[in-house]
Coordinates of C-alpha atoms and ligand atoms in Angstrom, one line a residue:
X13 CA 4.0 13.9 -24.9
X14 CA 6.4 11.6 -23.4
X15 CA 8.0 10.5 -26.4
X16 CA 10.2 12.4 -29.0
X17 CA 10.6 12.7 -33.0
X18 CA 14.8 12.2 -32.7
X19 CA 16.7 8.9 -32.3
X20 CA 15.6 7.6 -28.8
X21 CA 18.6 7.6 -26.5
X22 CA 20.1 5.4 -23.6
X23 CA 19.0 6.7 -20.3
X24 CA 21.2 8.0 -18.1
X25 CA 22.1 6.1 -15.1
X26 CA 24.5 5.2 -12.8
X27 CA 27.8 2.4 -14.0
X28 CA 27.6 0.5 -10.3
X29 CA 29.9 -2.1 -10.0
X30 CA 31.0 -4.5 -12.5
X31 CA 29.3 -7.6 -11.5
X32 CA 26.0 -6.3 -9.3
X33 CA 25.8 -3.3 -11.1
X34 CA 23.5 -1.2 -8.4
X35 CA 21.9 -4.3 -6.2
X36 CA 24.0 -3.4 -3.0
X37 CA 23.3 0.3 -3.3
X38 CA 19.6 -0.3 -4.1
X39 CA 19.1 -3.5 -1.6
X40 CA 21.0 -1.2 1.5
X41 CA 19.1 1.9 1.4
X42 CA 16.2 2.0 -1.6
X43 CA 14.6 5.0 -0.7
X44 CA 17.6 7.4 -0.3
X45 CA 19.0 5.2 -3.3
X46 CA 16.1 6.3 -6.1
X47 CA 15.8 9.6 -4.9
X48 CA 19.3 10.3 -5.1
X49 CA 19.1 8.8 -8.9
X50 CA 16.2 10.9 -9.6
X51 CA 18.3 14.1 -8.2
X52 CA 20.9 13.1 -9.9
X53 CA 19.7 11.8 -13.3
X54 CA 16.5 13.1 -13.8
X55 CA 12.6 11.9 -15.1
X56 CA 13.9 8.7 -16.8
X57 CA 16.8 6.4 -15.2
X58 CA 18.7 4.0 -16.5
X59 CA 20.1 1.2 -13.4
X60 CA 21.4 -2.2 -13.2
X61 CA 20.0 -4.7 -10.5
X62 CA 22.1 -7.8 -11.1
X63 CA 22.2 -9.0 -14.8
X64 CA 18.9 -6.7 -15.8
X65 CA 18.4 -3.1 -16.5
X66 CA 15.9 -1.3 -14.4
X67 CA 14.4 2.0 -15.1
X68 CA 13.0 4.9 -12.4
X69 CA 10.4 6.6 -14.2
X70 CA 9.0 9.7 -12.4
X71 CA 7.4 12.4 -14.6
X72 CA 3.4 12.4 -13.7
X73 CA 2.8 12.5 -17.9
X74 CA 4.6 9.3 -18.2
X75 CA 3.5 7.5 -15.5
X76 CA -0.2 8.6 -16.7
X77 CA 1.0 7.6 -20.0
X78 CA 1.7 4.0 -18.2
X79 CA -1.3 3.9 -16.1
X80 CA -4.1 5.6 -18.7
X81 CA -3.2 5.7 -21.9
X82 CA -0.8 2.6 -22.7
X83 CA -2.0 0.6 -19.8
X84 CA -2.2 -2.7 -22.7
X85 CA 1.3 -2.8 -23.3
X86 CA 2.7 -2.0 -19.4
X87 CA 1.6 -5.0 -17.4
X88 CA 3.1 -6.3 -13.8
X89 CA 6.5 -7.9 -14.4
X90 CA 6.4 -11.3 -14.6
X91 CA 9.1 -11.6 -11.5
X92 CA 6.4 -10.0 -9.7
X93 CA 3.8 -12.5 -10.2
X94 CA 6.6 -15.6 -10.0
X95 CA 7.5 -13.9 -6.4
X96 CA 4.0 -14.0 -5.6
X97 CA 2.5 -17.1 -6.9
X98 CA 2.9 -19.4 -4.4
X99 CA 1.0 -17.2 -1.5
X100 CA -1.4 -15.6 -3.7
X101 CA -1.8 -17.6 -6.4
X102 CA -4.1 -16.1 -9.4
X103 CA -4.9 -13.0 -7.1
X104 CA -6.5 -9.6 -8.6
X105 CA -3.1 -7.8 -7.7
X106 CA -1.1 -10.1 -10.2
X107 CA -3.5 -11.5 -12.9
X108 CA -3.6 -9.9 -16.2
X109 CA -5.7 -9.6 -19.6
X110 CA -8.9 -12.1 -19.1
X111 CA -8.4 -13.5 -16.1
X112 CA -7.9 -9.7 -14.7
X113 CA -11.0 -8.8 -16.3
X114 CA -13.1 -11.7 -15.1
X115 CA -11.8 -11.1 -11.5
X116 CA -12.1 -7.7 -11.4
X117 CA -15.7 -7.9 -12.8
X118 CA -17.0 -10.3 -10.3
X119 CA -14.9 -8.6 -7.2
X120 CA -15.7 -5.2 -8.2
X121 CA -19.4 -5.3 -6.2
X122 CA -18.1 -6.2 -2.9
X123 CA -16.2 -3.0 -2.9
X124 CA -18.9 -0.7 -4.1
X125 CA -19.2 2.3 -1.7
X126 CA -22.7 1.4 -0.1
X127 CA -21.3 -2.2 0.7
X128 CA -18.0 -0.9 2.7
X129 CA -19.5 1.8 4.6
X130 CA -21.4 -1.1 6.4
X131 CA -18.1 -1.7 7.3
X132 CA -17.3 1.6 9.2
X133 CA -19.2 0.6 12.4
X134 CA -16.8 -2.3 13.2
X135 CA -13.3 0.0 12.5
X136 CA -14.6 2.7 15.0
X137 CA -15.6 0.2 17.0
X138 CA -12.6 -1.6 17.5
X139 CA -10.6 1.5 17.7
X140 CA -12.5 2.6 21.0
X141 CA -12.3 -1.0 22.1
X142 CA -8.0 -0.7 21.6
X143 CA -7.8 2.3 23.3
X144 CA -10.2 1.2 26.3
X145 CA -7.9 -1.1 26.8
X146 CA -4.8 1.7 26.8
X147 CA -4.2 3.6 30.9
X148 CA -3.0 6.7 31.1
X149 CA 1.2 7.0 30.2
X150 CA 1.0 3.5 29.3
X151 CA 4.2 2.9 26.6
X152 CA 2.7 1.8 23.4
X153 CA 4.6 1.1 19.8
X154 CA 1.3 2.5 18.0
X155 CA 2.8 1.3 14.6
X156 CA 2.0 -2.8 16.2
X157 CA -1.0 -1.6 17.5
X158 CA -2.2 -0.3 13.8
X159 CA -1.2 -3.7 12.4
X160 CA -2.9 -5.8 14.8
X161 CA -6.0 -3.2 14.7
X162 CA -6.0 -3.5 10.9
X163 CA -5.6 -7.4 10.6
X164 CA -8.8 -7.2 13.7
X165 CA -10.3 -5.2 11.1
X166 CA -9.7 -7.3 8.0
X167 CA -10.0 -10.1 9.3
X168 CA -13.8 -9.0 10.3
X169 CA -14.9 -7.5 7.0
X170 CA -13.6 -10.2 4.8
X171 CA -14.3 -13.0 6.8
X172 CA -16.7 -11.7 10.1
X173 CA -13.8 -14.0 12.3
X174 CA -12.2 -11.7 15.2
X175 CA -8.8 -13.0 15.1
X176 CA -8.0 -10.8 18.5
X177 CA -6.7 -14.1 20.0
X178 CA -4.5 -15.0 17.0
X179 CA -3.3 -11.6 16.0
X180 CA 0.0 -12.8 17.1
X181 CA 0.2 -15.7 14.7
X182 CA -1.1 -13.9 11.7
X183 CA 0.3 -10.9 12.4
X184 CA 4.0 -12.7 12.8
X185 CA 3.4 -15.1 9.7
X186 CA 2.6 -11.6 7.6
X187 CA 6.3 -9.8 8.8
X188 CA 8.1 -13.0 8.0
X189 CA 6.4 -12.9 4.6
X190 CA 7.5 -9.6 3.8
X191 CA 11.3 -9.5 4.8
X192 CA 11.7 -12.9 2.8
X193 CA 9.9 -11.9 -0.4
X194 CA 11.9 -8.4 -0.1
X195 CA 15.3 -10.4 0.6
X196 CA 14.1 -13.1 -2.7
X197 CA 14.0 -9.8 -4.6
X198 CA 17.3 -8.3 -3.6
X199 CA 19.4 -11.3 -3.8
X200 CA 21.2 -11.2 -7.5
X201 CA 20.4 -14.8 -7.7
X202 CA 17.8 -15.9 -5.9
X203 CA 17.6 -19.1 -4.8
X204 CA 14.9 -20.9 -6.0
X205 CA 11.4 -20.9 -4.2
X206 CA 11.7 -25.1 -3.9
X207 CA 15.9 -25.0 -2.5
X208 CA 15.3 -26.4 1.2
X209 CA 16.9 -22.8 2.6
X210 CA 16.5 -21.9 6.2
X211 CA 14.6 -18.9 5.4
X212 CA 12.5 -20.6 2.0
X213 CA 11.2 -23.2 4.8
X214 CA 10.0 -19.9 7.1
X215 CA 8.3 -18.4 4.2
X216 CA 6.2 -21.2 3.7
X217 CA 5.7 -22.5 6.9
X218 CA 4.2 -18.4 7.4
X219 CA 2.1 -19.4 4.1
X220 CA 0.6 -22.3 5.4
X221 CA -0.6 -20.2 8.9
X222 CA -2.3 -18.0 6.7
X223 CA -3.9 -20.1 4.1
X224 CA -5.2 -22.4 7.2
X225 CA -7.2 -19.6 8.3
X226 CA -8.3 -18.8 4.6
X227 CA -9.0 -22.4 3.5
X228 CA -11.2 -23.1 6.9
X229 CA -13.4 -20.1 6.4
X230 CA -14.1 -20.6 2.3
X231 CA -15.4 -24.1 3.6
X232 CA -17.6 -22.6 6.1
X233 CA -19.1 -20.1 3.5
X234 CA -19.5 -22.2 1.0
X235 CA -21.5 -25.5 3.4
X236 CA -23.4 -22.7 5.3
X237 CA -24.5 -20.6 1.8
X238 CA -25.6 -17.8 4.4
X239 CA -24.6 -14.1 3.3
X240 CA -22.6 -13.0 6.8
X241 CA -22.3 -9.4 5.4
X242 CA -18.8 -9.8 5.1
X243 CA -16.4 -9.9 1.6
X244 CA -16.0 -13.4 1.4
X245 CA -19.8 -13.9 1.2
X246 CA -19.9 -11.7 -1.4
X247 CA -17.1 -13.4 -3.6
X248 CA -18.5 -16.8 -2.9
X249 CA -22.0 -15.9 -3.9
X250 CA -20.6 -13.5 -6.9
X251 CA -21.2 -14.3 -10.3
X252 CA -20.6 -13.2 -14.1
X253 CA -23.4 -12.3 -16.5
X254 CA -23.6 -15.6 -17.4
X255 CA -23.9 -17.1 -14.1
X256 CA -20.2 -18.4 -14.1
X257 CA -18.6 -17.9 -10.2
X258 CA -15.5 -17.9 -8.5
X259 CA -14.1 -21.8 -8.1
X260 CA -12.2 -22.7 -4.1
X261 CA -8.9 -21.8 -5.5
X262 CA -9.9 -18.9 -7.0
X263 CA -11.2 -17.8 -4.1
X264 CA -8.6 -18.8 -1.9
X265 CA -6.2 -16.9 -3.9
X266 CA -8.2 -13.6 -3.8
X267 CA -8.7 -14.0 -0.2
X268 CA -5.1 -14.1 0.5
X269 CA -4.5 -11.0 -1.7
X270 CA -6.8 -8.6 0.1
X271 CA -5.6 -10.0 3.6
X272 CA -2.3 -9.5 2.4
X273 CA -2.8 -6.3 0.1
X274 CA -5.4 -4.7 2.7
X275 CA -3.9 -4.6 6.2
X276 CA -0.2 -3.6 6.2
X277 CA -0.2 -1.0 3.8
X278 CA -3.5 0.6 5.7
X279 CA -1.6 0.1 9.5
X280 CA 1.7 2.1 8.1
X281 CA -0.2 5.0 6.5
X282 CA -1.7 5.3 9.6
X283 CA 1.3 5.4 11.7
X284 CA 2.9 7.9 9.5
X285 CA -0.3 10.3 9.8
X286 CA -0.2 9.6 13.6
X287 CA 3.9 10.4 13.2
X288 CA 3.2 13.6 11.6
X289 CA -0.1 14.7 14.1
X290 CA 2.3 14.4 16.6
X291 CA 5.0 16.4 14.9
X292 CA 2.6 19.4 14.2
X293 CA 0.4 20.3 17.1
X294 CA -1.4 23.2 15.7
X295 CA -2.7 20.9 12.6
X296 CA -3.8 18.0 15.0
X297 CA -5.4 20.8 17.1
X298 CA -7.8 22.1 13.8
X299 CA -8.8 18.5 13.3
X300 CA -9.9 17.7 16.6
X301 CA -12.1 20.9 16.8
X302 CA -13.3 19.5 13.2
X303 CA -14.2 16.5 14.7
X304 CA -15.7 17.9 17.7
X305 CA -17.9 20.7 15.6
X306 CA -19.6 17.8 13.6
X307 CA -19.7 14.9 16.2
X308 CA -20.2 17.0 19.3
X309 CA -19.4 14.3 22.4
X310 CA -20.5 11.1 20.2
X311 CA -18.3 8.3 18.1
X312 CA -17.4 9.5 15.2
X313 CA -19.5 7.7 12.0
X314 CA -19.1 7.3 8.3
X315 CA -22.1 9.7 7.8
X316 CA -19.8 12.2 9.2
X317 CA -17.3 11.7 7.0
X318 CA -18.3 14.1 4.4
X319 CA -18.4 16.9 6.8
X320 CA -15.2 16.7 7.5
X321 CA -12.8 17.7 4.3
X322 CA -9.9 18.6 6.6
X323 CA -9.9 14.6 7.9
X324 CA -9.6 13.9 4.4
X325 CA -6.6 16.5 3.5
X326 CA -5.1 14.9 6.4
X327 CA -4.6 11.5 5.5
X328 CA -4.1 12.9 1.4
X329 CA -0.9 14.6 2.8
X330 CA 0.1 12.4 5.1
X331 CA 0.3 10.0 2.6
X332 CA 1.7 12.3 0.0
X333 CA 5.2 12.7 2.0
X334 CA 4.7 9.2 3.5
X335 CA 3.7 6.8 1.0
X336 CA 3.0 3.1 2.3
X337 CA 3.5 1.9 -0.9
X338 CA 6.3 3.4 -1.9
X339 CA 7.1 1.8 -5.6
X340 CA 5.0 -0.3 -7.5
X341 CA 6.4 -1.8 -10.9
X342 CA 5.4 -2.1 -14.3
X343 CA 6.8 -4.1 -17.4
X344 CA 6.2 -3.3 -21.5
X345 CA 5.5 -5.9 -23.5
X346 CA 6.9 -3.9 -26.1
X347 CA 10.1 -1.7 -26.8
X348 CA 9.0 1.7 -25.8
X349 CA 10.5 5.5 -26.1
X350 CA 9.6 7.8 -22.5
X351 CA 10.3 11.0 -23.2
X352 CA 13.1 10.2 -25.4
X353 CA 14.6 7.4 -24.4
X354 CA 14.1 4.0 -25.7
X355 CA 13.4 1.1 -22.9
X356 CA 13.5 -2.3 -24.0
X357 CA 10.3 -5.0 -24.1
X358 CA 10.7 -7.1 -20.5
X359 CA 12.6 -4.2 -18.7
X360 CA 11.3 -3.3 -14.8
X361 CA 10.1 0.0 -14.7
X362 CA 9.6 1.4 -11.2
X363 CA 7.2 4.5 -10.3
X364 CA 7.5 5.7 -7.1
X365 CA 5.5 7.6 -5.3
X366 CA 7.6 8.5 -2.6
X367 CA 10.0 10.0 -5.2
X368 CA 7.3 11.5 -7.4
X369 CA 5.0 13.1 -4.6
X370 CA 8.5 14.7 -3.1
X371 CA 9.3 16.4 -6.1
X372 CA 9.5 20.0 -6.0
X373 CA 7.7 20.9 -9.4
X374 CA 4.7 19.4 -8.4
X375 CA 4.8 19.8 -4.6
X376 CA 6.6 22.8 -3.7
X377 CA 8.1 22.6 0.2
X378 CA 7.9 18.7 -0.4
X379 CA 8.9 18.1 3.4
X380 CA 6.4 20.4 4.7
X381 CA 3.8 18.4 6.1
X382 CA 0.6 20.8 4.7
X383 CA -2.6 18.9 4.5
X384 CA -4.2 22.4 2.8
X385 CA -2.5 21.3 -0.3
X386 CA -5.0 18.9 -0.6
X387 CA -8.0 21.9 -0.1
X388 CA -10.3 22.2 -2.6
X389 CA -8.7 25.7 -4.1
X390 CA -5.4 24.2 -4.4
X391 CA -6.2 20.7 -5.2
X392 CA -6.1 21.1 -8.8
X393 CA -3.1 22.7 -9.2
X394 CA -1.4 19.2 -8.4
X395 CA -0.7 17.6 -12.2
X396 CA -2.1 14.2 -13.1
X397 CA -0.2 11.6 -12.0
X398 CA 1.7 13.2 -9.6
X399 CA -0.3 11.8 -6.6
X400 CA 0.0 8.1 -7.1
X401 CA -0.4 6.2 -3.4
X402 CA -3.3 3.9 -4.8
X403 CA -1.7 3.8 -8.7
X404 CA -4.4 5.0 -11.1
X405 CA -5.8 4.2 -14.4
X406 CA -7.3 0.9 -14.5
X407 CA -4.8 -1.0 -11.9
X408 CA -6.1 1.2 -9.6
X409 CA -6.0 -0.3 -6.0
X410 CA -9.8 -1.9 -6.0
X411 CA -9.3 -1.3 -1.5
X412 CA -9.0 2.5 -2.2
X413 CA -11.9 4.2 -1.0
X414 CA -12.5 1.1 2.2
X415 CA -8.7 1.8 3.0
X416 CA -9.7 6.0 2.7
X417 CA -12.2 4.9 4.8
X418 CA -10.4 3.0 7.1
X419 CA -8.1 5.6 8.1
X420 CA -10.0 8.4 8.1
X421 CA -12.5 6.7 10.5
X422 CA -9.4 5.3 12.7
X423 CA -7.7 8.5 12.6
X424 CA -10.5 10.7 13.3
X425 CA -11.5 8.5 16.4
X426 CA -8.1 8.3 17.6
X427 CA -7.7 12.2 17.8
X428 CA -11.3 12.5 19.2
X429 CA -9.8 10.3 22.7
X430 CA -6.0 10.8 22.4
X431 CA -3.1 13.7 22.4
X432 CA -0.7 12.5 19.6
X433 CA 2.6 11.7 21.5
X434 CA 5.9 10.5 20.7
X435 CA 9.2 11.5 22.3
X436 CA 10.6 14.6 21.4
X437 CA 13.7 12.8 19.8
X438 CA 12.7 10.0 18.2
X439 CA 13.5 9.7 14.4
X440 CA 11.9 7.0 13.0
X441 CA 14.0 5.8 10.1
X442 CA 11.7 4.6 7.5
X443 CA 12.4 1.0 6.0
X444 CA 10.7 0.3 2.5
X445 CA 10.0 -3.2 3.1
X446 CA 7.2 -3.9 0.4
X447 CA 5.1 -1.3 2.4
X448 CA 7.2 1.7 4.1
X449 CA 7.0 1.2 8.0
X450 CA 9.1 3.2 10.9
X451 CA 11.8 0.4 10.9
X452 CA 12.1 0.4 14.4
X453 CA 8.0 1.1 15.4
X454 CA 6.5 3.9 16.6
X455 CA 7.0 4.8 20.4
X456 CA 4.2 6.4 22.0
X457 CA 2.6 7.1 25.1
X458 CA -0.7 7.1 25.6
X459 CA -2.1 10.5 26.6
X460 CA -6.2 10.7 26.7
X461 CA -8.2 13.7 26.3
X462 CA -10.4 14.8 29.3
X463 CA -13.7 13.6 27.9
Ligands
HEM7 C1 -3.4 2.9 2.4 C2 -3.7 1.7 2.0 C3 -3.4 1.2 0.6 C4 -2.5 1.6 -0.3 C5 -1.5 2.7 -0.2 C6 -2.7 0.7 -1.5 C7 -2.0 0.9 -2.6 C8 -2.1 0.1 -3.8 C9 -1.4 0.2 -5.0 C10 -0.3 1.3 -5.2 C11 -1.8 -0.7 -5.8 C12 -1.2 -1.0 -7.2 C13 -0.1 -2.0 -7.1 C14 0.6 -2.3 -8.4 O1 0.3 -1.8 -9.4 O2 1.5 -3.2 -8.3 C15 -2.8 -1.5 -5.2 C16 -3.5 -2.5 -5.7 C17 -4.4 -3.3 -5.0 N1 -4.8 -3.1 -3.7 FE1 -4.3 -1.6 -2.5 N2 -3.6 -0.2 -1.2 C18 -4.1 0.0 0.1 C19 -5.2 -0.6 0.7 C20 -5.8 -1.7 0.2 C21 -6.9 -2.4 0.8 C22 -7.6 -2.0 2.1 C23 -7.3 -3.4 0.0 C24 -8.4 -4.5 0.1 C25 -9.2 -4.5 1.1 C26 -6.4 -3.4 -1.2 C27 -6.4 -4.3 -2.2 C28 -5.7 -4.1 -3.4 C29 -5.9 -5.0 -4.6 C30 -6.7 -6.3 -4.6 C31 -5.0 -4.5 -5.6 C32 -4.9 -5.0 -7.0 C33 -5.9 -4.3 -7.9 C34 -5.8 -4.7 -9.3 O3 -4.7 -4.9 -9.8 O4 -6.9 -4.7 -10.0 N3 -5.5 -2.3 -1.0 N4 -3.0 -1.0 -3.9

């Protein structure tokens, strides 16, 4: 139980100055900032960003509690969905109650297993078609390359375009996005979203890029009324029991959240895995002779996929010790008591997963890259809700099993043609911008397998 018969008490937490409380420490270094707090303070902390309390809950119960069992009363903060509005509008990642149900009912079919593994053929396919492209030693930052590879890949499954000649655009117009929204968040008071500012003119200027795209295709899908196999036919021609559909805006917003919510986060786990292959030899070694036991000399398919558990254990681990998504939030709509301590109605709770899936008592060695944690034996001894990188419960991330997919298909191909290799120095420092990226890339050279 995460709740207790005495008095509920304060949490603990750190002072922080007298005016920010802890925005400078949190807004500098976030990562090393809530992991320290959790050291230091425990399962339930108490912080101040600004003028409001925010709380770090880590225990797995409670944040099961959150996901599972309360999930009514702990709904996305309402800054969240303010922050968000203007670039995703009503999207599935923000709604709540109704609406959330509506969407989620009607969007739920286009991400039903049969309908994404039709999409595996066009992520192997542009993964070979990167990496024909790569010569031998070539320099490569492979954390750009995942981006662009995932917005190719995106931007093909949800609309069939191939954005390969406007990858720079998009892909630009996405970074701006996330440094701003991240900086809006930090700031201890914003300025407003309509205040003429320098950088509120670049955020929406990297809006209006995207939505362009967006907009253009919806029109095309809707005049043309042709199913092109992609997501977008799907949510134009989706409908309720009672024949009720998705309106323009409605799609437009929900198209925007899966190219935002679907391409980013996929590209860092990716990088991170490839980080780690490269750090352990002897584990990338097993997986390619994996690979090559099931696929012999051909391209690696999604009916493979199921033969090969270690692929899977892979990616599980990697993104175990490096989450993409390394905090998501949630907000009660009551006052609540977690494991003692009372948090008030409206407060921001974080969960990490970065902090949760490094913590000793559920992961013992938390820095030891081991993808066998994730083997069938030892797989249950990981408690509920201690292995959050999709959230859980009914939030769930709807892109889980095409983004599993995704980088299991990517990942496998990529160690099928090349030697994981970064330099023997390089320390990427990791930067939680909303998703957690090497802040400064990913060098690599390119180093192919003899065939
Ligand atoms: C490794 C890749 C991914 C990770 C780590 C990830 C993680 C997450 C997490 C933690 C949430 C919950 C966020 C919150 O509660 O605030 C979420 C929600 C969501 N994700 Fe993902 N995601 C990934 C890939 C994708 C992909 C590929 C798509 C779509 C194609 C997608 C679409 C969504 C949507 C629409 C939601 C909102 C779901 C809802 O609230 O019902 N994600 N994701």
């Amino acid at each position: 139980m995460s709740s207790s018969d005495s008095e509920p008490r304060t949490a603990p937490g750190p002072r922080g100055d007298f005016l920010l409380g802890s925005t400078l420490d949190f807004k500098e270094s976030p990562l090393e900032f809530i992991s320290y707090l959790h050291r230091a303070y425990g399962d339930v902390v108490r912080f101040r960003v600004g003028p409001s309390h925010w709380y770090l809950v880590s225990h797995p119960e409670d944040i099961w509690d959150m996901m599972v069992h309360r999930s009514k009363i702990f709904l996305k903060p309402a800054v969240a969905r303010r922050l968000w509005e203007k670039f995703l509008g009503d999207g599935l990642l923000t709604v709540e109650g109704d609406r959330w149900k509506r969407l989620h009912s009607l969007m739920r079919p286009a991400f039903h297993k049969r309908r994404v593994n039709a999409y595996g053929t066009t992520m192997v396919d542009y993964t070979h078609r990167m990496v024909d492209g790569w010569e031998e030693g070539q320099s490569v930052d492979f954390n750009e390359a995942m981006v662009g590879l995932t917005l190719e890949v995106v931007a093909k499954t949800l609309f069939n375009a191939d954005v390969r000649a406007g990858t720079g655009t998009v892909a630009q117009a996405m970074n701006t996005l996330n440094v701003e929204m991240l900086n809006h968040i930090h700031m201890p008071i914003p300025v407003p979203r309509w205040w003429p500012s320098e950088r509120n003119r670049r955020k929406m200027a990297a809006i209006e890029d995207i939505e362009k795209i967006v907009r253009g295709v919806i029109a095309e899908r809707r005049s043309s009324g042709e199913d092109h196999g992609d997501l977008l036919s799907m949510l134009v021609n989706a409908r309720t029991e009672d024949g009720d559909g998705l309106t323009d805006t409605e799609l437009r917003d929900q198209a925007m959240t899966l190219f935002f919510a679907g391409h980013e986060t996929t590209a860092h786990a990716m990088t991170w895995t490839w980080y780690l292959l490269a750090r352990h030899p002897a584990i990338t070694e097993r997986l390619r002779a994996d690979i090559q036991e099931v696929t012999g000399s051909g391209r690696l398919t999604v009916e493979h996929l199921s033969q090969l558990p270690y692929l899977d254990q892979v990616i599980k681990e990697s993104m175990r010790i490096l989450p993409s998504v390394w905090v998501f939030m949630k907000e009660p709509t009551e006052d609540v008591v977690i494991r003692g301590f009372k948090i008030p109605k409206g407060s921001q709770i974080m969960i990490s997963p970065f902090v949760t899936q490094h913590d000793p008592r559920w992961f013992p060695s938390p820095e030891t890259f081991d993808p066998d944690r994730f083997s069938p034996e030892r797989v249950k001894s990981i408690p509920t809700g201690a292995y959050v990188p999709f959230s859980g419960g009914g939030r769930v991330c709807i892109g889980k099993s095409f983004a599993m997919m995704e980088a299991r298909l990517i990942i496998g191909s990529l160690v099928q043609r090349l030697q994981p290799s970064i330099p023997a120095d390089y320390q990427p420092v990791k930067q939680a911008v909303l998703s957690m990226q090497p802040r400064d890339g990913l060098p690599t050279t390119v180093v192919h397998r003899a065939p």
